[in-house]
Amino acid sequence: MPSGSTITLINHVSSAVEHTVFGVTPGYGGKYNSKSDDKLYLVNFDVVGAEYFNISGGVDIDTIKASECAMWMCIQAYNVSTHTNNQLQTLVQNFSYIEPSKQRPPSTGPGMFTFNHTFPPLPAEMHATPGTDFNVSLAGLTQYVWTLETMFNGTGNLVDPMGEPSSDSVEAVWKHSANLDPWIKQVALSMTNALRNSSTGQSDDVIYAGTGYQLGVSVRWPWIALPAAMVAASLVFLAIVMVQTLKSPVEAWKGSPLAFLFFDVEQEIKRNVMGHTDRFEGIENSVSDARVMLKGKPGGIWTFKAA
């Protein structure tokens, strides 16, 4: 294979059942060469398989599929913001290059156990704090490599269409073998989040360098358009009434109810009331339907006359 792996088909007999399995001798990788000195590789593995119904009826070389997967250490810059109580995180840039000359730990002595891989200065667009070093310990890197190589080393026997994976991690690879890109990205993201959230390392360095925004009030104008329009219309209506009242020839007055005691009523209305003043609702029944208007007389006397 381009990755350097060697694949051998083996007819394996177990419990009187014949299985067709792959024997794989791993290589160093093709596209992701773990021997490269410019990345800190954690794992590099091949996924090889064939469709069950094709391989069970006789191996067809065209049905065999293989994929190469790899993970390595890198530095990521994020843009984190909060909007309407939701945190938004976007990846700004990845940086994984490491100088080959700084990857070689001492072969002997105590320094081989305390050696750190140090990344070179980051690009300016990642906005790293000046003077900050980004290191990966050799001990931690070795533990990652050992764990991942053990986790992703296994087989899936084609005993039936369901298969018999040798481990849960191999079963996960099996289920996503149709498209491994989203799966390996999710694995890398889960490991990244676990490393960021559960790290026990102590550091006095600045852990935040960015732009902060003061909380404020965001007004959604469409929501207050209706009440604002009603208030504005009421003010306009009030102004129109005031102007019309000012220009009207009718005197506008408002005073105490005692003012009516000083107004006179014409004789015809008084005659209609005669004989009804001592009865319950007598006045109301006799003249309640009469329409009157207020007219002035010489001497400043006002009288209600029938309209």
XYZ file of N, CA, C and O in Angstrom, residues 7-158:
608
model
N -0.597 -6.041 3.193
C -1.867 -6.702 3.486
C -1.838 -8.114 2.923
O -1.469 -8.344 1.770
N -2.256 -9.070 3.753
C -2.304 -10.464 3.336
C -3.672 -11.029 3.677
O -4.172 -10.829 4.794
N -4.298 -11.722 2.700
C -5.567 -12.390 2.953
C -5.305 -13.754 3.567
O -4.500 -14.541 3.061
N -6.015 -14.037 4.677
C -5.808 -15.287 5.400
C -7.151 -15.970 5.569
O -8.118 -15.364 6.026
N -7.243 -17.244 5.208
C -8.429 -18.057 5.474
C -8.254 -18.681 6.850
O -7.438 -19.577 7.050
N -9.025 -18.168 7.813
C -8.875 -18.579 9.206
C -10.059 -19.469 9.593
O -11.217 -19.119 9.373
N -9.760 -20.660 10.162
C -10.786 -21.607 10.561
C -10.904 -21.583 12.076
O -9.915 -21.761 12.786
N -12.118 -21.320 12.579
C -12.377 -21.293 14.015
C -13.739 -21.899 14.275
O -14.729 -21.471 13.694
N -13.786 -22.936 15.137
C -15.054 -23.614 15.481
C -15.748 -24.118 14.219
O -16.951 -23.963 14.048
N -14.998 -24.724 13.343
C -15.508 -25.334 12.110
C -16.104 -24.305 11.158
O -16.839 -24.651 10.240
N -15.800 -23.030 11.381
C -16.284 -21.992 10.492
C -15.080 -21.318 9.863
O -14.133 -20.934 10.537
N -15.128 -21.173 8.557
C -14.010 -20.570 7.844
C -14.251 -19.066 7.696
O -15.313 -18.628 7.299
N -13.257 -18.273 8.052
C -13.340 -16.831 7.966
C -12.269 -16.331 7.007
O -11.176 -16.884 6.934
N -12.580 -15.286 6.312
C -11.591 -14.607 5.488
C -11.208 -13.312 6.185
O -12.051 -12.436 6.376
N -9.960 -13.202 6.604
C -9.511 -12.038 7.356
C -8.284 -11.456 6.680
O -7.667 -12.086 5.812
N -7.943 -10.252 7.092
C -6.752 -9.579 6.598
C -5.647 -9.674 7.637
O -5.878 -9.480 8.826
N -4.460 -9.955 7.189
C -3.274 -9.823 8.018
C -2.515 -8.588 7.552
O -2.137 -8.495 6.388
N -2.342 -7.598 8.441
C -1.749 -6.319 8.059
C -0.452 -6.102 8.820
O -0.427 -6.203 10.046
N 0.606 -5.830 8.095
C 1.870 -5.404 8.686
C 1.975 -3.899 8.507
O 2.037 -3.420 7.374
N 1.933 -3.130 9.593
C 1.862 -1.676 9.448
C 3.144 -1.071 8.894
O 4.233 -1.620 9.043
N 2.967 0.072 8.256
C 4.102 0.848 7.767
C 4.180 2.167 8.498
O 3.647 2.319 9.604
N 4.822 3.138 7.886
C 4.997 4.442 8.517
C 4.037 5.501 7.973
O 4.064 6.634 8.416
N 3.190 5.112 7.034
C 2.241 6.054 6.483
C 2.693 6.621 5.157
O 3.893 6.758 4.894
N 1.688 6.945 4.324
C 1.979 7.510 3.019
C 1.789 9.019 3.034
O 2.750 9.789 3.051
N 0.530 9.460 3.069
C 0.246 10.884 3.138
C 0.670 11.463 4.477
O 1.180 12.594 4.557
N 0.481 10.698 5.544
C 0.872 11.120 6.887
C 2.010 10.216 7.357
O 1.787 9.208 8.017
N 3.199 10.571 7.008
C 4.366 9.739 7.318
C 4.822 10.005 8.743
O 5.291 11.109 9.075
N 4.681 8.997 9.598
C 5.035 9.172 11.000
C 6.539 9.314 11.214
O 6.971 9.663 12.317
N 7.320 9.049 10.195
C 8.769 9.241 10.294
C 9.163 10.691 10.019
O 10.326 11.070 10.167
N 8.200 11.500 9.604
C 8.502 12.898 9.309
C 8.877 13.642 10.587
O 8.342 13.374 11.670
N 9.815 14.571 10.457
C 10.297 15.315 11.624
C 9.597 16.661 11.813
O 9.948 17.403 12.732
N 8.650 16.998 10.955
C 8.038 18.320 11.063
C 6.699 18.304 11.781
O 6.031 19.328 11.882
N 6.259 17.152 12.315
C 5.030 17.042 13.090
C 5.258 16.080 14.247
O 6.075 15.156 14.162
N 4.497 16.291 15.316
C 4.519 15.376 16.459
C 3.360 14.403 16.313
O 2.261 14.614 16.820
N 3.591 13.309 15.574
C 2.523 12.337 15.323
C 2.207 11.557 16.587
O 3.094 11.145 17.338
N 0.902 11.344 16.803
C 0.435 10.523 17.915
C 0.092 9.118 17.465
O 0.333 8.149 18.189
N -0.490 8.986 16.290
C -0.881 7.675 15.785
C -1.022 7.761 14.270
O -1.378 8.814 13.721
N -0.710 6.682 13.618
C -0.882 6.553 12.171
C -1.291 5.109 11.913
O -0.544 4.179 12.231
N -2.492 4.914 11.355
C -2.962 3.550 11.155
C -3.783 3.459 9.877
O -4.312 4.452 9.389
N -3.839 2.239 9.336
C -4.626 1.957 8.138
C -5.904 1.232 8.529
O -5.934 0.440 9.479
N -6.960 1.513 7.780
C -8.226 0.794 7.929
C -8.480 0.067 6.616
O -8.599 0.691 5.558
N -8.537 -1.265 6.686
C -8.670 -2.094 5.487
C -9.903 -2.969 5.638
O -10.156 -3.531 6.706
N -10.684 -3.099 4.582
C -11.859 -3.956 4.646
C -12.470 -4.158 3.281
O -12.029 -3.591 2.279
N -13.494 -5.029 3.256
C -14.215 -5.315 2.019
C -15.667 -5.567 2.366
O -16.011 -5.886 3.512
N -16.543 -5.396 1.375
C -17.969 -5.630 1.602
C -18.211 -7.101 1.918
O -17.660 -7.993 1.275
N -19.095 -7.344 2.902
C -19.286 -8.703 3.407
C -19.760 -9.668 2.323
O -19.199 -10.747 2.141
N -20.779 -9.291 1.569
C -21.355 -10.231 0.615
C -20.395 -10.523 -0.529
O -20.458 -11.571 -1.152
N -19.505 -9.600 -0.846
C -18.513 -9.862 -1.882
C -17.412 -10.783 -1.384
O -17.014 -11.731 -2.041
N -16.928 -10.511 -0.171
C -15.808 -11.311 0.319
C -16.245 -12.708 0.742
O -15.471 -13.651 0.681
N -17.519 -12.840 1.169
C -17.982 -14.163 1.577
C -18.166 -15.088 0.380
O -18.098 -16.299 0.513
N -18.393 -14.530 -0.781
C -18.574 -15.356 -1.959
C -17.313 -15.487 -2.798
O -17.366 -16.012 -3.900
N -16.210 -15.020 -2.287
C -14.970 -15.044 -3.052
C -14.402 -13.641 -3.148
O -15.119 -12.708 -3.476
N -13.147 -13.503 -2.808
C -12.549 -12.174 -2.704
C -12.397 -11.548 -4.087
O -11.843 -12.146 -5.002
N -12.915 -10.317 -4.210
C -12.740 -9.527 -5.412
C -11.862 -8.341 -5.047
O -12.210 -7.542 -4.180
N -10.719 -8.247 -5.699
C -9.754 -7.216 -5.325
C -10.340 -5.812 -5.455
O -9.951 -4.885 -4.749
N -11.348 -5.636 -6.327
C -11.938 -4.316 -6.521
C -12.825 -3.884 -5.357
O -13.170 -2.702 -5.233
N -13.234 -4.857 -4.525
C -14.094 -4.510 -3.389
C -13.296 -4.147 -2.146
O -13.879 -3.699 -1.164
N -12.008 -4.346 -2.165
C -11.183 -4.034 -0.996
C -10.946 -2.527 -0.938
O -10.558 -1.907 -1.918
N -11.198 -1.958 0.230
C -11.019 -0.533 0.435
C -10.070 -0.306 1.608
O -10.074 -1.065 2.573
N -9.273 0.728 1.498
C -8.330 1.054 2.561
C -8.276 2.564 2.746
O -8.410 3.330 1.796
N -8.106 2.971 3.984
C -7.974 4.389 4.325
C -6.815 4.551 5.296
O -6.502 3.645 6.072
N -6.191 5.709 5.233
C -5.092 6.025 6.143
C -5.539 7.137 7.090
O -6.072 8.161 6.660
N -5.366 6.929 8.386
C -5.765 7.895 9.403
C -4.552 8.263 10.249
O -3.669 7.428 10.480
N -4.522 9.489 10.709
C -3.417 9.950 11.547
C -3.884 11.088 12.434
O -4.820 11.820 12.096
N -3.224 11.229 13.574
C -3.430 12.359 14.472
C -2.083 12.848 14.968
O -1.160 12.049 15.167
N -1.981 14.168 15.149
C -0.729 14.749 15.622
C -1.023 15.948 16.510
O -2.123 16.486 16.506
N -0.029 16.362 17.270
C -0.178 17.501 18.160
C -0.109 18.797 17.358
O 0.682 18.907 16.412
N -0.942 19.754 17.729
C -0.927 21.055 17.069
C -1.409 22.114 18.038
O -1.917 21.818 19.126
N -1.237 23.358 17.648
C -1.720 24.508 18.420
C -2.860 25.134 17.634
O -2.755 25.335 16.423
N -3.934 25.440 18.322
C -5.107 26.012 17.664
C -5.466 27.355 18.307
O -5.407 27.494 19.534
N -5.808 28.308 17.478
C -6.275 29.615 17.943
C -7.773 29.699 17.686
O -8.241 29.400 16.585
N -8.515 30.101 18.725
C -9.966 30.163 18.638
C -10.447 31.603 18.800
O -9.812 32.419 19.463
N -11.557 31.887 18.179
C -12.281 33.132 18.407
C -13.563 32.772 19.148
O -14.450 32.129 18.596
N -13.622 33.150 20.429
C -14.752 32.784 21.279
C -15.551 34.046 21.598
O -14.993 35.045 22.045
N -16.840 34.000 21.338
C -17.711 35.137 21.613
C -19.018 34.629 22.215
O -19.354 33.448 22.108
N -19.730 35.539 22.871
C -21.018 35.209 23.480
C -22.076 36.145 22.932
O -21.911 37.371 22.979
N -23.150 35.574 22.396
C -24.243 36.362 21.815
C -25.564 35.765 22.258
O -25.808 34.566 22.077
N -26.383 36.586 22.883
C -27.686 36.163 23.415
C -27.537 34.897 24.250
O -28.253 33.907 24.058
N -26.572 34.922 25.171
C -26.315 33.834 26.124
C -25.834 32.550 25.463
O -25.834 31.490 26.105
N -25.434 32.600 24.201
C -24.887 31.432 23.523
C -23.423 31.683 23.201
O -23.077 32.701 22.607
N -22.574 30.749 23.598
C -21.146 30.882 23.315
C -20.839 30.317 21.934
O -21.209 29.196 21.608
N -20.165 31.119 21.133
C -19.795 30.730 19.779
C -18.284 30.602 19.703
O -17.556 31.508 20.104
N -17.803 29.476 19.210
C -16.372 29.234 19.103
C -16.031 28.847 17.671
O -16.568 27.878 17.141
N -15.138 29.600 17.058
C -14.711 29.317 15.695
C -13.196 29.166 15.675
O -12.479 29.902 16.364
N -12.746 28.226 14.880
C -11.314 27.975 14.762
C -10.696 28.997 13.819
O -11.132 29.137 12.673
N -9.689 29.715 14.298
C -9.029 30.730 13.495
C -7.923 30.113 12.644
O -7.864 30.319 11.435
N -7.065 29.308 13.284
C -5.936 28.741 12.543
C -5.330 27.577 13.314
O -5.361 27.533 14.551
N -4.760 26.613 12.566
C -3.995 25.504 13.114
C -2.512 25.747 12.870
O -2.128 26.319 11.851
N -1.677 25.281 13.803
C -0.232 25.359 13.612
C 0.370 24.068 14.152
O 0.259 23.776 15.344
N 0.987 23.268 13.294
C 1.522 21.971 13.716
C 2.998 21.789 13.386
O 3.588 20.775 13.768
N 3.595 22.732 12.693
C 5.003 22.570 12.301
C 5.904 22.687 13.523
O 5.696 23.513 14.405
N 6.903 21.828 13.566
C 7.904 21.876 14.620
C 9.270 21.681 13.984
O 9.434 20.894 13.035
N 10.250 22.415 14.450
C 11.575 22.354 13.852
C 12.213 20.995 14.120
O 12.304 20.567 15.276
N 12.636 20.284 13.077
C 13.217 18.950 13.257
C 14.391 18.935 14.227
O 14.566 17.982 14.993
N 15.204 19.984 14.233
C 16.383 19.990 15.101
C 16.022 20.013 16.583
O 16.836 19.664 17.431
N 14.771 20.432 16.903
C 14.342 20.500 18.294
C 13.490 19.306 18.693
O 12.866 19.313 19.748
N 13.464 18.280 17.861
C 12.664 17.090 18.155
C 13.484 15.944 18.704
O 12.926 14.922 19.070
N 14.763 16.071 18.723
C 15.623 14.931 19.093
C 16.021 15.036 20.557
O 16.875 15.852 20.919
N 15.461 14.182 21.416
C 15.820 14.218 22.840
C 17.180 13.561 23.057
O 17.669 12.806 22.210
N 17.811 13.840 24.192
C 19.069 13.161 24.508
C 18.873 11.652 24.581
O 17.846 11.159 25.055
N 19.827 10.926 24.089
C 19.710 9.456 24.093
C 20.022 8.855 25.448
O 19.626 7.722 25.743
N 20.750 9.592 26.291
C 21.091 9.099 27.631
C 20.980 10.243 28.623
O 20.872 11.417 28.248
N 21.028 9.875 29.886
C 21.027 10.876 30.937
C 19.624 11.241 31.386
O 18.631 10.860 30.763
N 19.519 12.006 32.483
C 18.195 12.383 33.013
C 17.399 13.273 32.075
O 16.173 13.356 32.157
N 18.086 13.961 31.159
C 17.385 14.847 30.253
C 16.439 14.134 29.323
O 15.485 14.740 28.821
N 16.644 12.859 29.095
C 15.769 12.125 28.189
C 14.368 11.927 28.784
O 13.421 11.660 28.062
N 14.244 12.071 30.096
C 12.942 11.892 30.739
C 12.217 13.226 30.942
O 11.019 13.247 31.210
N 12.942 14.336 30.870
C 12.338 15.650 31.082
C 12.339 16.489 29.815
O 12.052 17.680 29.862
N 12.615 15.862 28.682
C 12.724 16.606 27.428
C 11.353 17.104 26.988
O 10.343 16.405 27.117
N 11.317 18.332 26.460
C 10.094 18.926 25.929
C 10.286 19.284 24.464
O 11.324 19.834 24.086
N 9.280 18.963 23.656
C 9.252 19.427 22.276
C 8.690 20.849 22.280
O 7.597 21.094 22.805
N 9.394 21.786 21.701
C 9.003 23.187 21.706
C 8.650 23.638 20.298
O 9.440 23.458 19.362
N 7.467 24.227 20.167
C 7.053 24.752 18.868
C 7.767 26.078 18.600
O 8.060 26.843 19.531
N 8.026 26.383 17.339
C 8.619 27.686 16.996
C 7.601 28.800 17.213
O 6.420 28.538 17.466
N 8.039 30.080 17.132
C 7.088 31.202 17.296
C 5.909 31.086 16.334
O 6.067 30.742 15.168
N 4.736 31.375 16.852
C 3.514 31.225 16.065
C 3.352 32.383 15.095
O 3.892 33.473 15.308
N 2.582 32.180 14.020
C 2.299 33.278 13.090
C 1.578 34.429 13.798
O 0.857 34.222 14.780
N 1.766 35.638 13.284
C 1.188 36.830 13.917
C -0.332 36.777 13.966
O -0.955 37.273 14.909
N -0.980 36.152 12.944
C -2.441 36.133 12.905
C -3.057 35.256 13.994
O -4.273 35.289 14.199
N -2.233 34.474 14.716
C -2.762 33.671 15.815
C -2.783 34.455 17.127
O -3.316 33.979 18.126
N -2.178 35.642 17.135
C -2.244 36.571 18.276
C -1.796 35.919 19.581
O -2.445 36.050 20.627
N -0.676 35.206 19.517
C -0.133 34.597 20.732
C 0.522 35.671 21.596
O 1.045 36.671 21.099
N 0.481 35.474 22.920
C 1.123 36.413 23.824
C 2.627 36.395 23.596
O 3.240 35.316 23.579
N 3.254 37.534 23.388
C 4.706 37.553 23.138
C 5.484 36.873 24.261
O 5.178 37.029 25.442
N 6.469 36.107 23.862
C 7.310 35.420 24.835
C 6.745 34.129 25.367
O 7.340 33.504 26.251
N 5.597 33.693 24.855
C 4.982 32.449 25.331
C 5.561 31.251 24.586
O 5.632 31.267 23.349
N 5.973 30.228 25.326
C 6.468 28.980 24.737
C 5.375 27.919 24.799
O 4.679 27.786 25.806
N 5.248 27.155 23.721
C 4.290 26.051 23.656
C 5.076 24.756 23.569
O 5.800 24.515 22.592
N 4.949 23.923 24.619
C 5.752 22.714 24.731
C 4.865 21.478 24.839
O 3.728 21.548 25.308
N 5.428 20.359 24.423
C 4.816 19.042 24.609
C 5.888 18.144 25.194
O 6.964 17.973 24.603
N 5.635 17.592 26.370
C 6.645 16.761 27.025
C 6.805 15.438 26.282
O 5.846 14.886 25.726
N 8.016 14.950 26.283
C 8.282 13.656 25.649
C 7.517 12.540 26.349
O 7.000 11.621 25.697
N 7.437 12.613 27.686
C 6.721 11.569 28.429
C 5.240 11.549 28.056
O 4.653 10.486 27.835
N 4.617 12.740 27.969
C 3.212 12.784 27.596
C 2.976 12.324 26.178
O 2.005 11.603 25.892
N 3.866 12.728 25.264
C 3.727 12.312 23.871
C 3.850 10.797 23.743
O 3.087 10.146 23.028
N 4.815 10.214 24.460
C 5.003 8.758 24.412
C 3.775 8.022 24.939
O 3.359 6.999 24.383
N 3.167 8.555 26.010
C 1.979 7.912 26.571
C 0.813 7.974 25.602
O 0.061 6.999 25.441
N 0.650 9.118 24.927
C -0.387 9.240 23.904
C -0.178 8.220 22.799
O -1.114 7.529 22.359
N 1.044 8.113 22.310
C 1.349 7.191 21.203
C 1.038 5.759 21.610
O 0.395 5.003 20.860
N 1.466 5.386 22.796
C 1.244 4.005 23.242
C -0.259 3.717 23.394
O -0.742 2.669 22.972
N -1.005 4.656 23.974
C -2.435 4.449 24.190
C -3.193 4.337 22.872
O -4.016 3.433 22.678
N -2.917 5.243 21.937
C -3.663 5.251 20.682
C -3.295 4.077 19.794
O -4.161 3.514 19.113
N -2.020 3.700 19.771
C -1.634 2.529 18.978
C -2.315 1.273 19.491
O -2.731 0.408 18.706
N -2.430 1.160 20.802
C -3.120 0.000 21.381
C -4.623 0.051 21.102
O -5.255 -0.969 20.795
N -5.198 1.249 21.173
C -6.645 1.406 20.991
C -7.077 1.053 19.574
O -8.104 0.385 19.375
N -6.313 1.509 18.574
C -6.740 1.342 17.188
C -6.059 0.155 16.500
O -5.984 0.110 15.280
N -5.599 -0.780 17.278
C -5.017 -2.005 16.721
C -5.982 -3.148 17.004
O -6.198 -3.526 18.149
N -6.600 -3.676 15.970
C -7.562 -4.752 16.169
C -8.130 -5.227 14.854
O -7.727 -4.783 13.780
N -9.086 -6.138 14.923
C -9.693 -6.715 13.727
C -11.201 -6.821 13.909
O -11.727 -6.766 15.030
N -11.871 -6.993 12.779
C -13.297 -7.270 12.782
C -13.549 -8.501 11.935
O -13.326 -8.479 10.724
N -13.961 -9.594 12.566
C -14.161 -10.859 11.854
C -15.515 -10.869 11.166
O -16.539 -10.520 11.757
N -15.536 -11.304 9.904
C -16.763 -11.347 9.124
C -17.477 -12.686 9.307
O -17.637 -13.462 8.384
